[in-house]
Amino acid sequence: MLATNFANPAGLDQVDLIWFSVPMLSGIVATISQIFYAYRLKVITKNKYLVGSIMLLSLVQLGGAIALGVQNKEAGLFSRLFSNQSKQSFITTTVWEVSSALCDVLIAVYMTYHLRRQDTGIKQTQALLSRIIRLTVQTGTFTATLAIAVVVLVYLPGHPTYYQTISAILGKAYANSMLVLLNSRVRVVSSPSLSWDNVKLPTIRHGEVVTDSDTLDFVNLGYTRDESRGLHEWNLGRTNGVYPPRS
């Protein structure tokens, strides 16, 4: 913009490649994120009708995003896209954003409902579930609010291009919402007593990788190694778990 249309405000009205980079890519990223959440709901609820409804709404918003991208390319100028003579773009934008917002709200509501019903009795697990619930509600509410805001700005009198700002960050918001949930499972523990002789990671014994089932009882337990005896010991507090067992 600063090179090809410097001091030319009319350049802001040109669609260029925005027809692909904003509506189409935003729709694709949103679909990936929503289907990811739908899969998690399928695992939790085993409700195929709920999952089917979410996927249907996700595909509807994807279709609306692709259709709006095509209309952007055909218009060439944003001023033509939402002119009084063109009503199709209003309908397409409404279908895209409203279906996306409904999908996000549905995911947030059912994820919260079903996760709150899980009572494991384990403090750490319950804390993790609470964190997932909080992140789901926050990200779902945020993306749904952005989608509704785009629709509201599109219908403003005079059709100013304020909606472009929110549309430009919509895809990034969906991508970050999924990454936030994935990263929430990683917890870095800082301890002043942590050293190379107190490792909290799975190890290899007898040339074989320790399996998940073997490491489950030893996660976050102090680990020590005795080179002279070839023993791998986990500090269990009052007792010591030794692997392999002493003969």
C-alpha positions as MATLAB code, in Angstrom:
seq = 'MLATNFANPAGLDQVDLIWFSVPMLSGIVATISQIFYAYRLKVITKNKYLVGSIMLLSLVQLGGAIALGVQNKEAGLFSRLFSNQSKQSFITTTVWEVSSALCDVLIAVYMTYHLRRQDTGIKQTQALLSRIIRLTVQTGTFTATLAIAVVVLVYLPGHPTYYQTISAILGKAYANSMLVLLNSRVRVVSSPSLSWDNVKLPTIRHGEVVTDSDTLDFVNLGYTRDESRGLHEWNLGRTNGVYPPRS';
ca = [
       0.000    0.000    0.000;
       2.761    2.436    0.921;
       4.633    1.574   -2.285;
       2.012    1.166   -5.000;
      -0.735    3.454   -3.647;
       1.173    5.954   -1.540;
      -0.946    9.074   -0.877;
      -3.804    7.451   -2.779;
      -6.730    6.776   -0.392;
      -8.683    5.200   -3.248;
      -6.302    2.246   -3.021;
      -7.971    1.217    0.221;
     -11.108    0.469   -1.752;
      -9.403   -2.132   -3.934;
     -10.042   -5.783   -3.131;
      -6.848   -7.238   -4.688;
      -6.097  -10.564   -2.948;
      -8.217   -9.818    0.106;
     -11.045  -11.852   -1.442;
      -8.964  -14.951   -0.641;
      -6.869  -13.955    2.373;
      -9.772  -12.722    4.517;
     -13.150  -14.411    3.908;
     -11.977  -17.688    2.393;
      -9.017  -18.350    4.690;
     -11.018  -17.223    7.723;
     -13.763  -19.684    6.809;
     -11.273  -22.518    6.306;
      -9.486  -21.864    9.610;
     -12.802  -21.561   11.453;
     -13.968  -24.886   10.007;
     -10.783  -26.648   11.116;
     -11.123  -25.210   14.621;
     -14.820  -26.023   14.922;
     -14.417  -29.585   13.637;
     -11.586  -30.033   16.136;
     -13.941  -29.040   18.942;
     -16.669  -31.230   17.448;
     -14.365  -34.234   17.629;
     -13.617  -33.527   21.273;
     -17.348  -33.298   21.974;
     -17.848  -36.615   20.196;
     -15.317  -38.231   22.516;
     -16.913  -36.675   25.600;
     -20.629  -36.951   24.834;
     -20.921  -39.779   22.272;
     -23.815  -37.720   20.876;
     -23.721  -37.972   17.095;
     -26.651  -35.559   16.627;
     -24.889  -32.810   18.552;
     -21.659  -33.358   16.662;
     -23.568  -33.471   13.372;
     -25.266  -30.157   14.133;
     -21.946  -28.489   14.903;
     -20.342  -29.829   11.741;
     -23.345  -28.754    9.667;
     -23.143  -25.187   10.996;
     -19.401  -25.210   10.406;
     -19.833  -26.289    6.786;
     -22.567  -23.667    6.277;
     -20.244  -20.904    7.474;
     -17.504  -22.287    5.209;
     -19.852  -22.135    2.240;
     -20.813  -18.571    3.124;
     -17.143  -17.569    3.440;
     -16.288  -19.038    0.037;
     -19.317  -17.390   -1.581;
     -18.396  -14.016   -0.080;
     -14.838  -14.418   -1.343;
     -16.144  -14.981   -4.869;
     -18.397  -11.915   -4.569;
     -15.420   -9.861   -3.356;
     -13.378  -10.859   -6.383;
     -16.210  -10.097   -8.800;
     -16.877   -6.693   -7.208;
     -13.254   -5.571   -7.379;
     -14.006   -2.635   -5.049;
     -15.362   -2.741   -1.516;
     -17.638    0.185   -2.302;
     -19.430   -1.984   -4.863;
     -19.630   -5.031   -2.618;
     -22.215   -3.638   -0.190;
     -23.870   -1.064   -2.425;
     -27.619   -0.537   -2.208;
     -28.033   -2.294   -5.542;
     -26.306   -5.467   -4.340;
     -28.214   -7.402   -1.678;
     -26.505  -10.755   -2.203;
     -23.394   -9.758   -0.273;
     -25.500   -8.817    2.767;
     -27.204  -12.208    2.724;
     -23.930  -14.068    2.228;
     -22.208  -12.203    5.065;
     -25.142  -12.828    7.382;
     -25.178  -16.553    6.608;
     -21.418  -16.804    7.087;
     -21.086  -14.941   10.362;
     -24.354  -15.931   12.051;
     -23.804  -19.652   11.398;
     -20.230  -19.298   12.652;
     -21.392  -17.532   15.816;
     -24.098  -20.147   16.471;
     -21.543  -22.906   16.046;
     -19.159  -21.257   18.527;
     -21.900  -20.728   21.103;
     -23.098  -24.323   20.723;
     -19.576  -25.632   21.265;
     -18.992  -23.435   24.323;
     -22.328  -24.339   25.945;
     -22.092  -28.114   25.491;
     -18.392  -28.328   26.311;
     -19.037  -26.462   29.551;
     -22.115  -28.561   30.392;
     -20.483  -31.941   29.864;
     -17.113  -31.080   31.394;
     -18.780  -29.754   34.554;
     -20.490  -33.126   34.957;
     -17.131  -34.900   35.100;
     -16.170  -35.560   38.718;
     -12.937  -37.526   38.917;
     -12.270  -36.857   42.584;
      -8.670  -35.957   41.713;
      -7.724  -32.379   42.519;
      -5.245  -31.969   39.645;
      -7.666  -33.379   37.077;
     -10.509  -31.164   38.284;
      -8.235  -28.129   38.067;
      -7.369  -29.064   34.478;
     -11.061  -29.492   33.600;
     -11.856  -26.099   35.099;
      -9.112  -24.546   33.030;
     -10.408  -26.147   29.832;
     -13.936  -24.936   30.617;
     -12.708  -21.401   31.197;
     -10.687  -21.350   27.976;
     -13.556  -22.831   25.957;
     -16.020  -20.220   27.191;
     -13.575  -17.360   26.711;
     -12.454  -18.298   23.195;
     -15.954  -19.295   22.056;
     -17.443  -16.057   23.336;
     -14.650  -14.028   21.766;
     -14.959  -15.533   18.267;
     -18.768  -15.413   18.368;
     -18.658  -11.745   19.380;
     -16.309  -10.952   16.495;
     -18.602  -12.709   14.027;
     -21.693  -10.828   15.219;
     -19.767   -7.545   15.209;
     -18.944   -8.018   11.510;
     -22.644   -8.427   10.680;
     -23.594   -5.353   12.705;
     -20.921   -3.192   11.056;
     -21.915   -4.354    7.572;
     -25.484   -3.119    8.121;
     -24.468    0.334    9.381;
     -26.004    3.235    7.420;
     -23.771    4.287    4.577;
     -21.961    0.915    4.733;
     -18.568    2.148    5.967;
     -15.732   -0.335    5.745;
     -15.224   -0.683    9.500;
     -16.077   -4.378    9.181;
     -12.789   -4.992    7.348;
     -10.765   -4.561   10.545;
     -12.621   -7.299   12.423;
     -12.832   -9.555    9.372;
      -9.052   -9.379    9.011;
      -8.452  -10.793   12.523;
     -11.270  -13.339   12.552;
      -9.220  -16.187   11.076;
      -6.335  -15.470   13.454;
      -8.726  -15.522   16.400;
      -9.960  -19.017   15.460;
      -6.416  -20.302   14.980;
      -5.303  -18.915   18.327;
      -8.369  -20.295   20.113;
      -7.418  -23.816   19.047;
      -3.744  -23.315   19.903;
      -4.664  -21.964   23.338;
      -6.608  -25.137   24.107;
      -3.783  -27.364   22.877;
      -1.156  -25.437   24.825;
      -3.277  -25.539   27.982;
      -2.288  -29.173   28.410;
       1.373  -28.221   28.841;
       2.409  -27.267   32.361;
       5.948  -26.251   33.178;
       6.858  -26.993   36.788;
       9.506  -24.855   38.421;
      11.174  -26.177   41.562;
      14.318  -25.006   43.394;
      15.201  -28.654   44.052;
      15.028  -29.610   40.382;
      18.357  -30.909   39.080;
      19.742  -33.480   36.693;
      19.485  -36.029   39.502;
      15.775  -35.237   39.945;
      14.280  -35.591   36.485;
      10.534  -35.591   35.806;
      10.575  -37.122   32.352;
      10.076  -40.670   30.999;
      13.335  -42.586   30.525;
      14.640  -45.622   28.649;
      15.420  -48.840   30.491;
      17.057  -51.976   29.155;
      17.090  -50.452   25.670;
      13.280  -50.139   25.625;
      11.166  -46.984   25.758;
       9.036  -46.766   28.887;
       5.378  -47.078   27.893;
       2.609  -44.679   28.935;
       1.179  -47.198   31.374;
       4.583  -47.610   33.019;
       5.188  -43.891   33.398;
       1.677  -43.056   34.613;
       2.484  -43.804   38.269;
       5.857  -42.084   38.122;
       4.963  -38.723   36.563;
       6.125  -35.802   38.728;
       7.945  -38.154   41.102;
      11.590  -37.627   42.009;
      13.900  -39.799   39.943;
      17.417  -40.884   40.958;
      19.938  -43.200   39.384;
      22.634  -45.354   40.958;
      25.314  -46.018   38.356;
      27.159  -48.585   40.509;
      24.121  -50.865   40.871;
      22.342  -50.045   37.628;
      19.178  -49.193   39.535;
      16.529  -46.646   38.611;
      14.727  -45.377   41.717;
      11.725  -43.073   42.093;
      11.433  -41.178   45.341;
       7.912  -41.817   46.623;
       8.281  -39.821   49.828;
       8.345  -42.323   52.692;
       9.118  -45.305   50.475;
      11.232  -45.971   47.422;
      10.016  -47.573   44.219;
      12.906  -49.399   42.555;
      13.021  -50.494   38.952;
      14.226  -53.122   38.249;
      13.467  -54.729   41.671;
      16.369  -55.677   43.855;
      17.067  -59.391   43.845;
];
